[in-house]
């Protein structure tokens, strides 16, 4: 459980986020304080493994032994800590920020930033807030991890990165050391991931939910701003800074070339010049997916969009719902209805897949996207989304094959050229597949190295490839580059956040997720990721609130079921909610978490 | 430092550990905890008593078909890593018959990947058989293969510790331990923290005979019986004759009448055992042994469970009589689940 930026690297006073770090560091000390314990354990470093272990072990013992005296002490770590800091730290900027930070809001609210907390819900963003924060010139991005985060995959060979010296990161890829990539493994895995994916869907069972009386809302969720928090301003500030940095210099043409040169340098010893035929590869991919797991539609009785007048188009309604910021679950129902009217509605399948993945219902999303591709094999939007879903689910080779197909669809000249140069076929293995696909994406990136005509999706694909190869800093670079093209794309902000989180930059990840949510409050996946990152920085109650908020967005209007729709329930959300409750040492809450649970039972204690 | 702990050192635990290495996990971060290691014998340690070969014993649900296919196609990797067939993993022709024709899904799946696959013409079927195929199988000298697999992993830096667990969380042996793979087979029935009442034994009895003249496998799957003949590679000409599928039978005892019944059925299915026996009709019995297949109602359980703060258990058990032939595919799934990142792009 490493934690970035808590030390000397950050510009301490000026960087609000580092203050946040400090909060959470001290926060953890507080957490060790249980009812009846003698005192405050001042722990500066968080790397106190022994104490941690004891606490974890206690937690686990409690968990496993139906622990007798449950610790029902509910502390609000952030609140307390911030109060402590407020008292001791005279820095007004800091107090202001810390007031704002008393709780993490599940949904960012616009407000006018002033040194005193005055909250006006829904007022427009004030662009002057940037001045409020006296950041030093050093952005957080300077804090490069000297070493790769401890990763579970343990693929060796990723060496240290030299810290970036200037903004923006993307323009300084020249400083990155070439990666000595070791062979990942020799294993023909293309078929397995794809094949297993389809089987997972076939055997996915849905569980019946208990009926409940709560009704959901169709319209955009408007939340009352609690006077205690205003998170988004601070995030906007820090992001503005990032943004300014990114946009202040045109991306150097060198960036892409350098990416490519770096890549080639690392590949020169291991670069596999043999290329397979694209069609053969993808045919293999498609044939193993010949039997799709069927998409699980919601019960007809739960889908109001099935009852529309004959001239109403549920697909159009679905689009409108998305436009108006309605719950993604509602839009999904509309698209389902469109498909049930016309099962070959390619765009409806595409939108359904898009919506369900954003709704944190990955398997449902995958099934829908696969169906879209079945109907329309060249659908590059679906291919890219599907590749990313495969990565999320650990089907790396399926992701590579899908990305390969995307490139040959969108950049046929590149794949044709490569095929001409290397027509021979070799045994397929993960390493060769990875190299080949990365090479294609690099070539595509080189086609438009200038920011003006850069293809954001190429950067996304590259980012995903780097992630699969555990080159997390490069992943971040790629998503940042993509954001320069589409700065208001909440999905890209979430992806940036995910790549930051995977680089162990949890607090920066949180920033990115908030930005995504600011752009799209109904973005359940961003809330889910926010929950995960909050757990990682030990803000468990806040994590639970984000997760519960996400789950509540699965409720739809008119459905008696107060919890979520019957099918395609999000195990990711509920499993992570359990993790939050475990971390809070709350077995009573843990036991309440089950499919079809009534979310209202949590509202007394959690704000969502 | 024991980031990954594998509980159980049967074929499933060993496959899982091998696959972790395959995925690039540093072997020094892996510890295998088990009550029994290759070389040990106990009724609670099923793996040494398996047949074993790749067979058509399995059901036709999609996941199991996948696990079979994955294992069949990737065993060559393990064989290569362990130095070739002499590690106790070799290939012989298998002839398999069904009294009741298997489902289309099963047949189509098998036909898609089995080497040297052919359907036997009905004219050649034994009486009562509805369907028969022949293919190139994989044969295991189970006790020997287990041992070589363990040695390979150990030589690569994996730690093995003899432990008796009474609760699954005892497997979190270090503060760094994040993931436990529960590969305890039948043990999951009574292991604290798991207590899976769906787990039950399916007892089998086998007769090991000396048969240098038999170098192939023959099997017949009936409604309520299984008759099989499995060549044991690198075993000084041992041949495995079986068997029984006795659900919920926990006894380690072996029985004379079962032995006789096995010999009767197998020699009837494959008369060559006696006809071409260098010793005439005297079949030399080397050993009779019973084993308890670690079965589970609902099939294998491969799922990830949160058990503590940043502590996970990935269950990987319930392989019944197909641990060797499907276990590498199961390991693939279990490791995939273990390594999935929380964060979603």
PDB file of N, CA and C in Angstrom, chain B residues 9 85 129-130 247 251 257 263 288 328:
ATOM      1  N   UNK B   9      -1.483 -28.524  -2.361  1.00  0.00           N
ATOM      2  CA  UNK B   9      -0.420 -28.898  -3.300  1.00  0.00           C
ATOM      3  C   UNK B   9      -0.815 -30.118  -4.113  1.00  0.00           C
ATOM      4  N   UNK B  85       8.747 -35.685 -21.997  1.00  0.00           N
ATOM      5  CA  UNK B  85       7.816 -36.717 -21.510  1.00  0.00           C
ATOM      6  C   UNK B  85       8.316 -37.476 -20.299  1.00  0.00           C
ATOM      7  N   UNK B 129     -22.948 -49.615 -27.041  1.00  0.00           N
ATOM      8  CA  UNK B 129     -22.311 -48.308 -27.194  1.00  0.00           C
ATOM      9  C   UNK B 129     -23.008 -47.517 -28.294  1.00  0.00           C
ATOM     10  N   UNK B 130     -23.206 -46.207 -28.017  1.00  0.00           N
ATOM     11  CA  UNK B 130     -23.875 -45.369 -29.007  1.00  0.00           C
ATOM     12  C   UNK B 130     -22.908 -44.492 -29.788  1.00  0.00           C
ATOM     13  N   UNK B 247     -20.583 -41.634  -5.252  1.00  0.00           N
ATOM     14  CA  UNK B 247     -20.768 -40.316  -4.650  1.00  0.00           C
ATOM     15  C   UNK B 247     -20.940 -40.426  -3.148  1.00  0.00           C
ATOM     16  N   UNK B 251     -14.773 -43.708   2.173  1.00  0.00           N
ATOM     17  CA  UNK B 251     -13.863 -44.704   2.707  1.00  0.00           C
ATOM     18  C   UNK B 251     -12.611 -44.883   1.861  1.00  0.00           C
ATOM     19  N   UNK B 257     -14.068 -57.566  -4.079  1.00  0.00           N
ATOM     20  CA  UNK B 257     -15.083 -57.758  -5.118  1.00  0.00           C
ATOM     21  C   UNK B 257     -15.030 -56.615  -6.128  1.00  0.00           C
ATOM     22  N   UNK B 263     -11.407 -55.833 -12.989  1.00  0.00           N
ATOM     23  CA  UNK B 263     -10.651 -56.645 -13.931  1.00  0.00           C
ATOM     24  C   UNK B 263     -11.596 -57.275 -14.956  1.00  0.00           C
ATOM     25  N   UNK B 288      -3.679 -52.134  -5.381  1.00  0.00           N
ATOM     26  CA  UNK B 288      -5.081 -51.738  -5.447  1.00  0.00           C
ATOM     27  C   UNK B 288      -5.237 -50.534  -4.523  1.00  0.00           C
ATOM     28  N   UNK B 328      -5.469 -26.900 -15.742  1.00  0.00           N
ATOM     29  CA  UNK B 328      -4.663 -25.786 -16.214  1.00  0.00           C
ATOM     30  C   UNK B 328      -5.560 -24.661 -16.707  1.00  0.00           C
TER      31      UNK B 328
END
